Coordinates of C-alpha atoms in Angstrom, one line a residue:
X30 CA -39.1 3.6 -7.1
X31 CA -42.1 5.9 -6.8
X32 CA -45.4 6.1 -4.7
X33 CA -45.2 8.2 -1.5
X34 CA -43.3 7.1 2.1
X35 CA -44.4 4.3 4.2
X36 CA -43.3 4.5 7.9
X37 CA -40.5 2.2 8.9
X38 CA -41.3 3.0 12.6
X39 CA -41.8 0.0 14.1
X40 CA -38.7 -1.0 14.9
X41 CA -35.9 0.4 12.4
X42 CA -32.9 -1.6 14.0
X43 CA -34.3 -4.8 13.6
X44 CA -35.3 -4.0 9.9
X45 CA -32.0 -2.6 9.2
X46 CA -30.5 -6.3 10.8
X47 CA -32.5 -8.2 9.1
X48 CA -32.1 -6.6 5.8
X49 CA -28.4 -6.6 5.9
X50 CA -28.8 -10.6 6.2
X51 CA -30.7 -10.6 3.5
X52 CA -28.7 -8.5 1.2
X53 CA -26.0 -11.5 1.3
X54 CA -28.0 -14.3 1.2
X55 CA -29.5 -16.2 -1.7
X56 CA -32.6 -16.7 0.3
X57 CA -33.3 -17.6 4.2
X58 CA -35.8 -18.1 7.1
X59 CA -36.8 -16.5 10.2
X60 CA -34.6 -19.2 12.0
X61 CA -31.4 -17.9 10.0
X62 CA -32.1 -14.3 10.8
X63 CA -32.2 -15.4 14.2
X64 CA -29.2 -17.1 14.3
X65 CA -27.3 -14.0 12.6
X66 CA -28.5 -11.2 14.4
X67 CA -29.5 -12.7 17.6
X68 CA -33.4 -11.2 17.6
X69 CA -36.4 -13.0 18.6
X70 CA -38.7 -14.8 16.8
X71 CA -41.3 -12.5 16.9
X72 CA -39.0 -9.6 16.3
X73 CA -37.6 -11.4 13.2
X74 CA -40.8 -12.4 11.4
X75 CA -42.3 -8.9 11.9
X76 CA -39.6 -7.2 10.2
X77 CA -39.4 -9.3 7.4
X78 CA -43.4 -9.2 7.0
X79 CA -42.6 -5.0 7.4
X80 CA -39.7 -5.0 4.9
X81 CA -42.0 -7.5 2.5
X82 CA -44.7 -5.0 2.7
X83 CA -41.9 -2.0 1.8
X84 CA -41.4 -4.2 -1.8
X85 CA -37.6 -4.8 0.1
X86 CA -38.1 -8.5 0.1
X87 CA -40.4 -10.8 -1.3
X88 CA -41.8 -14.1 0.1
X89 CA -41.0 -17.4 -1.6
X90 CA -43.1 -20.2 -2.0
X91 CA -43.3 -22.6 0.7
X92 CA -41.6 -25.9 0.8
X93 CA -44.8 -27.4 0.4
X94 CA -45.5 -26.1 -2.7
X95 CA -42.3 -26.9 -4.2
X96 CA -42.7 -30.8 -3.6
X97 CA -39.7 -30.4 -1.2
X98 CA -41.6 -30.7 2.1
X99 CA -41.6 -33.9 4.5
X100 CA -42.9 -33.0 7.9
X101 CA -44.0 -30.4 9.8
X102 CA -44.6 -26.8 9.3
X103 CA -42.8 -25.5 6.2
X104 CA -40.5 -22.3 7.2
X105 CA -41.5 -18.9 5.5
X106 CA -38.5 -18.3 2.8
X107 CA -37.9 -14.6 1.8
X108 CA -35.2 -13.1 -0.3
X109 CA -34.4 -9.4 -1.9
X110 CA -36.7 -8.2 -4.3
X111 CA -33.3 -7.5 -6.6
X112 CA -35.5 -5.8 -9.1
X113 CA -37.2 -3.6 -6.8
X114 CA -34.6 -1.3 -7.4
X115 CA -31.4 -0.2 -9.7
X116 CA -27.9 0.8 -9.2
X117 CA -26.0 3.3 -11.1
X118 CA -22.2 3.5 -11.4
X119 CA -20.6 6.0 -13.7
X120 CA -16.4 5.7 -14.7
X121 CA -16.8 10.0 -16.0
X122 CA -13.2 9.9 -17.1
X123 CA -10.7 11.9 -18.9
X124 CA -11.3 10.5 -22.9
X125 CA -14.9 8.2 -21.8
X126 CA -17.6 7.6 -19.7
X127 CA -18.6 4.5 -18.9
X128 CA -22.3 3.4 -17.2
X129 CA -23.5 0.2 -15.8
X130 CA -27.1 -0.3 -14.5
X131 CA -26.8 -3.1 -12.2
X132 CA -29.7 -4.7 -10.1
X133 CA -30.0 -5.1 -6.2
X134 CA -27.6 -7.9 -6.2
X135 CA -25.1 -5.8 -8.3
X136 CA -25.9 -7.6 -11.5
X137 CA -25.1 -5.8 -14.7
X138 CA -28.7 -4.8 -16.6
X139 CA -26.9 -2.4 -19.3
X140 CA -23.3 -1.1 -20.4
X141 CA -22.9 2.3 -21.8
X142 CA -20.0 3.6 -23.3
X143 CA -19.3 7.2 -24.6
X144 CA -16.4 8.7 -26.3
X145 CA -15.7 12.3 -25.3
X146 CA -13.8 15.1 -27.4
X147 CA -11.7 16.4 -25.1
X148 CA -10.6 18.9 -27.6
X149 CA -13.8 20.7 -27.4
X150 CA -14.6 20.1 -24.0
X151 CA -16.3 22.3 -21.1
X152 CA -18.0 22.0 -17.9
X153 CA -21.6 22.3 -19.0
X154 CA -21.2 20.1 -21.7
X155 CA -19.3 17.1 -19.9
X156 CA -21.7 17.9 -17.5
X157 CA -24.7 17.1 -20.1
X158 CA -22.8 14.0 -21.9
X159 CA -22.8 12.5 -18.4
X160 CA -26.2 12.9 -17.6
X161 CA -27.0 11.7 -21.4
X162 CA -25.1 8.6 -20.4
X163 CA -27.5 8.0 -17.9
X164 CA -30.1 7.9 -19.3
X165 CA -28.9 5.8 -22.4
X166 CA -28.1 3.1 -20.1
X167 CA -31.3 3.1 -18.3
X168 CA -33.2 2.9 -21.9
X169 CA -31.0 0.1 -22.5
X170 CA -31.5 -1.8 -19.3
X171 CA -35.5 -1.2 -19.6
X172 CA -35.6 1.1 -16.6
X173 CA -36.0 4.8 -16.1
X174 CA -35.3 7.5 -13.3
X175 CA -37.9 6.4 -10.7
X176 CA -36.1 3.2 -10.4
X177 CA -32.7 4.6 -9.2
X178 CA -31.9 4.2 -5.9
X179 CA -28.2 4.9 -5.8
X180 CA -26.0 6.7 -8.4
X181 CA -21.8 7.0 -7.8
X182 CA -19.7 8.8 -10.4
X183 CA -16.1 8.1 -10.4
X184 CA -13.8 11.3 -11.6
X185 CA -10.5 11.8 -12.1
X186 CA -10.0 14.6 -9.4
X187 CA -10.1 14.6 -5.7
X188 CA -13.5 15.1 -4.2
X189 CA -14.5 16.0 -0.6
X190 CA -17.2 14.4 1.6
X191 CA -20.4 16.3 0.0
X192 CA -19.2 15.2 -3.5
X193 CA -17.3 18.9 -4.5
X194 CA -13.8 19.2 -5.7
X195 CA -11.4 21.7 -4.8
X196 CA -10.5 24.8 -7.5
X197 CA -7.6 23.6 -9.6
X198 CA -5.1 25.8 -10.6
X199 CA -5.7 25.5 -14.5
X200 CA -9.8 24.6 -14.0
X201 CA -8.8 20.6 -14.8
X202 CA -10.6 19.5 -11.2
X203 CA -13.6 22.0 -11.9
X204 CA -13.8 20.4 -15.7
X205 CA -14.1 16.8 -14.2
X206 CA -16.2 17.6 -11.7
X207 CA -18.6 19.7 -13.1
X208 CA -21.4 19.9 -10.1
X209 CA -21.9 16.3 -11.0
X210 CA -23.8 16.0 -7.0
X211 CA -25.9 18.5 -8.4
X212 CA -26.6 17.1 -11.7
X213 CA -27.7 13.9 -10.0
X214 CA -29.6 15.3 -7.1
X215 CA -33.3 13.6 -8.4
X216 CA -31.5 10.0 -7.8
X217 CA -32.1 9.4 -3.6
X218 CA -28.7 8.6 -3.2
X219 CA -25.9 10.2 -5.1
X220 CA -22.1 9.5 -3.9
X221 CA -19.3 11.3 -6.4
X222 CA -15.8 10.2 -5.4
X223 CA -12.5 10.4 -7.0
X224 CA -11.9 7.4 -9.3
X225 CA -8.6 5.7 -7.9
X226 CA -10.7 5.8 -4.5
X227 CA -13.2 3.6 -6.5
X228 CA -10.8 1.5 -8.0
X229 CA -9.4 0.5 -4.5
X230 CA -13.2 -0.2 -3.8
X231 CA -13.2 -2.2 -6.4
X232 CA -10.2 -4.4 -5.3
X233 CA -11.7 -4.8 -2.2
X234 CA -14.7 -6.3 -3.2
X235 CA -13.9 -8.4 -6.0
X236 CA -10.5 -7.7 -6.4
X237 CA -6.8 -8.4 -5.7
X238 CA -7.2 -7.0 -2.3
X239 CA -10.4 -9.3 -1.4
X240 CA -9.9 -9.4 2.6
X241 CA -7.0 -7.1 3.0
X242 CA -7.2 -4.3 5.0
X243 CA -4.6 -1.8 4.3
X244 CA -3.8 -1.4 0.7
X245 CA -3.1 1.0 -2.5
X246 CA -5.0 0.8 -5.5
X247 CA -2.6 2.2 -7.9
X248 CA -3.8 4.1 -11.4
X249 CA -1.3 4.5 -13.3
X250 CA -1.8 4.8 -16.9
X251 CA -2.0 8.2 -17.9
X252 CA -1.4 9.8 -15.0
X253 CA -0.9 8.7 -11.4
X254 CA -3.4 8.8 -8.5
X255 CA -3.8 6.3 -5.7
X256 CA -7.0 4.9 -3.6
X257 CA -5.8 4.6 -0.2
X258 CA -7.2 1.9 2.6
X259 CA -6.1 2.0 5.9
X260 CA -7.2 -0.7 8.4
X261 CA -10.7 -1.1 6.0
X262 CA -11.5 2.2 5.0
X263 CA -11.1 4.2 2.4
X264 CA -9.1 7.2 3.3
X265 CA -10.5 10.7 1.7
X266 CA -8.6 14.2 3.5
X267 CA -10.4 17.4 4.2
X268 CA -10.2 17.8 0.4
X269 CA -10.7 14.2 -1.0
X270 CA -6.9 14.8 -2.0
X271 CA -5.4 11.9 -0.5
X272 CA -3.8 9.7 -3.0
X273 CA -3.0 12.9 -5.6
X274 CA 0.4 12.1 -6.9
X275 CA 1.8 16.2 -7.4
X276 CA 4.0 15.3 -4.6
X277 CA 6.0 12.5 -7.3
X278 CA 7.3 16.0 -8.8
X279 CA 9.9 16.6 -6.1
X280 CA 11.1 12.8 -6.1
X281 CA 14.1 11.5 -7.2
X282 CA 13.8 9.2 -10.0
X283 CA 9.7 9.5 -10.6
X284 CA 10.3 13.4 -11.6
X285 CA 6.0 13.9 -12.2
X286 CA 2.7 12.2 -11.6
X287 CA 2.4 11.2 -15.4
X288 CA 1.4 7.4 -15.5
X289 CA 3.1 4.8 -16.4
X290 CA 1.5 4.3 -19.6
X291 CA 2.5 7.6 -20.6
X292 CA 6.1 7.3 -19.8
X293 CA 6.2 3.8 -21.8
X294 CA 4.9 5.4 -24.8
X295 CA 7.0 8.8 -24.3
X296 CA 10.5 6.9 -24.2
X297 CA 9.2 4.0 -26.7
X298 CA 8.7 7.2 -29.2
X299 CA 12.1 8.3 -28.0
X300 CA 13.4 5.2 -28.6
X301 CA 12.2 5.0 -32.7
X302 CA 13.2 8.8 -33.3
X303 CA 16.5 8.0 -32.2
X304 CA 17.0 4.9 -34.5
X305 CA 18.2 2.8 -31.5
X306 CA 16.3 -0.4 -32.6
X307 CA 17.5 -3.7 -33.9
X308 CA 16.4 -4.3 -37.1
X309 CA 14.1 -7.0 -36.3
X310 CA 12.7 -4.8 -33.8
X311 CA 8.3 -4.9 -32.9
X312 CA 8.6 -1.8 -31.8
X313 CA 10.5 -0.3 -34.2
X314 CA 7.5 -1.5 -37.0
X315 CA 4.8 0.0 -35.0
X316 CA 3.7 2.8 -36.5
X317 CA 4.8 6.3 -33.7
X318 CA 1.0 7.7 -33.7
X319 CA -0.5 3.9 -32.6
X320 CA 2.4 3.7 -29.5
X321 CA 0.3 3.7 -25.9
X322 CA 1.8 2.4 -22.8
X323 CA -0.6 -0.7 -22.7
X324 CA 1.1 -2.0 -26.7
X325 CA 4.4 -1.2 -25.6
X326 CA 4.4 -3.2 -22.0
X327 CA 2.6 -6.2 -24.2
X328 CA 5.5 -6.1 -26.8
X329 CA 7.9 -6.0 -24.1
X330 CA 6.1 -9.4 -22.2
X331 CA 5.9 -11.2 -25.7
X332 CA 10.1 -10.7 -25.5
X333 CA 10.5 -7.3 -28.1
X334 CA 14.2 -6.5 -26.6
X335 CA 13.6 -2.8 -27.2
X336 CA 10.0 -2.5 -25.6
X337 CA 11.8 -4.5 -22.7
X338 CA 14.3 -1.8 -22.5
X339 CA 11.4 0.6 -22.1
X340 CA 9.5 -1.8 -19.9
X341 CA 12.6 -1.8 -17.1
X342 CA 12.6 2.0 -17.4
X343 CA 8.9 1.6 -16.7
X344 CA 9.7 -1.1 -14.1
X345 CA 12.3 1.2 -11.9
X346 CA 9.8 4.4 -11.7
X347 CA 7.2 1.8 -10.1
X348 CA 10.1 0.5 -7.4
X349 CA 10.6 4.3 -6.4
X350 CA 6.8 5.1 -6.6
X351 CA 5.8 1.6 -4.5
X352 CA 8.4 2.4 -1.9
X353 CA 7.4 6.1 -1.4
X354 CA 3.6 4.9 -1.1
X355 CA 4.5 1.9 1.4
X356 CA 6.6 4.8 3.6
X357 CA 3.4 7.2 3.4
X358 CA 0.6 4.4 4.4
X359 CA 2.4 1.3 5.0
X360 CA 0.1 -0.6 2.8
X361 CA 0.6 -4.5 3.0
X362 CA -0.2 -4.6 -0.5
X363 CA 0.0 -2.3 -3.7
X364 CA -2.4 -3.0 -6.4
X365 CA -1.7 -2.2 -10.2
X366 CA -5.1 -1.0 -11.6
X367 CA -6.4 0.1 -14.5
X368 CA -6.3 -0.6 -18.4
X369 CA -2.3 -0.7 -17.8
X370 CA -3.0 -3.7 -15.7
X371 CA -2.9 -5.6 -19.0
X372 CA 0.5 -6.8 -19.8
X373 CA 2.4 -5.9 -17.3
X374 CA 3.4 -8.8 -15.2
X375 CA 6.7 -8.8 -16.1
X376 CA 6.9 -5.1 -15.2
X377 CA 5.9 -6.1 -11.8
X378 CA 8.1 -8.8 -11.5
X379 CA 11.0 -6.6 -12.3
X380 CA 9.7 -3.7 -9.8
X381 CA 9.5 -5.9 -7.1
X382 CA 13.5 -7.2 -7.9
X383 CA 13.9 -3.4 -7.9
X384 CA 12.2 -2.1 -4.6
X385 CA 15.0 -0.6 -1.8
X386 CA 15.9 -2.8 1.2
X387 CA 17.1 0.0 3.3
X388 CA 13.5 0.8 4.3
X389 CA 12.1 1.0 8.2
X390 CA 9.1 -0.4 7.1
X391 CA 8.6 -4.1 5.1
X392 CA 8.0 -3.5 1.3
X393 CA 4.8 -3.8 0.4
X394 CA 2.9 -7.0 -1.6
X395 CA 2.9 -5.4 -5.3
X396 CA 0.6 -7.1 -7.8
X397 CA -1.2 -6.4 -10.8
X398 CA -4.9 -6.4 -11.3
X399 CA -7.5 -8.2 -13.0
X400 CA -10.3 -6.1 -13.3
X401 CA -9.0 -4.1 -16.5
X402 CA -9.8 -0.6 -17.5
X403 CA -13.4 -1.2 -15.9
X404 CA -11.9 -1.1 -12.6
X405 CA -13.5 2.2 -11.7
X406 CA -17.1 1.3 -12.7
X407 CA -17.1 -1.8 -10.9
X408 CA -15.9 0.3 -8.1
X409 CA -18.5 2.8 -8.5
X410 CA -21.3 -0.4 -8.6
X411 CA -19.5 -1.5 -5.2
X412 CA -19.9 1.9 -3.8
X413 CA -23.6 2.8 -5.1
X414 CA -24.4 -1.4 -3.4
X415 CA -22.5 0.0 -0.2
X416 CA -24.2 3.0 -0.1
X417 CA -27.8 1.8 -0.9
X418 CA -27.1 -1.3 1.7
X419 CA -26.2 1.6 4.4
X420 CA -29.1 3.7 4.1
X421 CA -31.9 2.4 1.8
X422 CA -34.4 2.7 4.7
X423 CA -33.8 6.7 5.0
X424 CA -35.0 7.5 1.4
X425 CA -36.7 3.8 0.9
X426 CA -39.9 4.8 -1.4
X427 CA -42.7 1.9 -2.1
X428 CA -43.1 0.6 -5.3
X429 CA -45.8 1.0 -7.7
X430 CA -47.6 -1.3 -7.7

């Protein structure tokens, strides 16, 4: 995206109207635009010819020219130039980074993945690997910086309005957060938000909560955090700290904000030191260093008697932690998210059988998803599309040509 500004002056309402129409439509005619947004003809065709000459949308041929026409005058056909443009969403966790260049349409160009050493980790240097990222993922889909119209980075801390977390009392927030709004201040629209947030944006869009308005997207693997929508929108604080789980240390029967995937693996460990297996135990063959949450919960569903032990454990914390969430934001439904996702079904199932019935408020839906551990970077694609859809025509820039 390069060249210098063209004026969208004309008439800016109409172009924003008829571009949203076009953003979720395969391709359409004046007459449909019309019948959407209610603008006149004239009105209609003039912004689409405005938004055509912008590199937004581009003309299709004419029914007549595809051997398709009968009668009469064939009707102009436009769609979004999808390539006009690129999206960027970043999952900067604790461990990995994971980037996806997606076009216009959200389609997935390139996949990046990075390993981090959290051993030898600092700010500048997370700060750098992310950037590198990036960039490796815009080599890979064929693109560079110029074509970037919208960049989100998911992190693992909460983040205000302008993209800044708070201090943290041992530098963690700071670590994961290292000025990343600042790193990526050449991309025209940069949006850094805390990655359960994204995860819930994820379930919204393509997700378990597809249509629901008030909902928890629940990460829970290593530790807990929770993206919180209330009737449709994404709730954030004066901090970005709604949805930080510290508050799960003072609770009976949750005791911290570790995840569940943690715990599993914690107690399965537990379980082998204390030489409490059967014989023909799974679980008791798994070597103790190779133990993580996700193997333990998928030994337990494939019917290990010992990792189902663990796995009602597991089960019980997510009752108490459901039920405390449904009595903060009375959620109609609480969604699972996250790599632990996998495998834990049964876990669910239990919770739910588990959940109090002395509550004022119904118990919330609880599923699990099915978006995986890539939850957050399809939430940060849905976020950097949401973002670019809202306000592509402020920082809009022509294409070369």
């Amino acid at each position: 995206m390069t060249a210098s500004p063209k004026s969208l002056a004309p008439r800016p309402l109409s172009l924003a109207a008829v571009l949203e129409h076009a953003w979720g439509a395969d391709d359409f005619t004046a007459s449909a635009v019309m019948g959407a947004t209610g603008l006149t003809r004239s009105t209609t065709i003039e912004a689409m010819d405005t938004l055509a000459g912008l590199g937004l949308l581009r003309e299709l041929p004419n029914a007549r020219v595809t051997s398709s026409y009968r009668k009469g005058r064939p009707a102009r056909r436009f769609e979004v130039r999808e390539d006009a443009a690129v999206l960027v969403g970043v999952d900067a966790g604790h461990a990995r980074v994971t980037v996806v260049v997606a076009d216009l349409r959200s389609r997935t160009l390139a996949t990046h993945r990075l390993a981090l050493d959290v051993e030898r980790d600092d700010a500048t240097t997370r700060r750098r690997l992310i950037v590198a990222a990036v960039s490796d993922a815009l080599r890979a889909a064929g693109r560079t910086r110029h074509d970037v119209l919208a960049v989100c980075v998911g992190v693992p801390a909460p983040v205000d309005a302008e993209g800044r977390s708070p201090r943290h009392r041992t530098g963690f927030w700071d670590l994961m957060n290292p000025g990343l709004v600042d790193a990526f201040a050449w991309a025209p629209l940069v949006r850094i938000d805390n990655d359960a947030s994204l995860a819930a944006v994820a379930e919204g869009a393509v997700g378990a909560a597809v249509g629901c308005p008030d909902y928890v997207s629940l990460l829970a693997g290593t530790r807990l955090g929770a993206g919180v929508v209330v009737d449709g929108r994404v709730l954030r604080g004066a901090h970005g700290g709604v949805g930080e789980m510290i508050a799960f240390d003072h609770v009976d029967g949750v005791g911290s904000a570790e995840g569940l995937g943690t715990r599993a693996a914690q107690w399965a460990r537990a379980e082998i030191a204390g030489a409490r297996l059967a014989p023909e135990s799974a679980l008791g063959a798994m070597p103790p260093e190779r133990i993580d949450g996700r193997s333990v919960l998928e030994l337990a569903a494939a019917g290990d008697a010992d990792a189902g032990r663990v796995a009602a454990r597991v089960a019980a914390v997510l009752a108490r932690i459901v039920s405390v969430l449904g009595s903060m934001f009375d959620p109609r439904l609480v969604v699972v998210s996250g790599a632990i996702s996998a495998g834990i079904d049964e876990v669910i199932a239990a919770a739910r059988l588990a959940l109090p019935t002395d509550l004022d408020l119904p118990a919330p839906e609880l599923v699990g998803s099915r978006l995986g551990a890539d939850v957050v970077v399809v939430g940060a694609v849905a976020a950097a599309s949401a973002t670019a859809r809202e306000r592509v025509l402020d920082v809009w820039r022509q294409p070369a040509t």
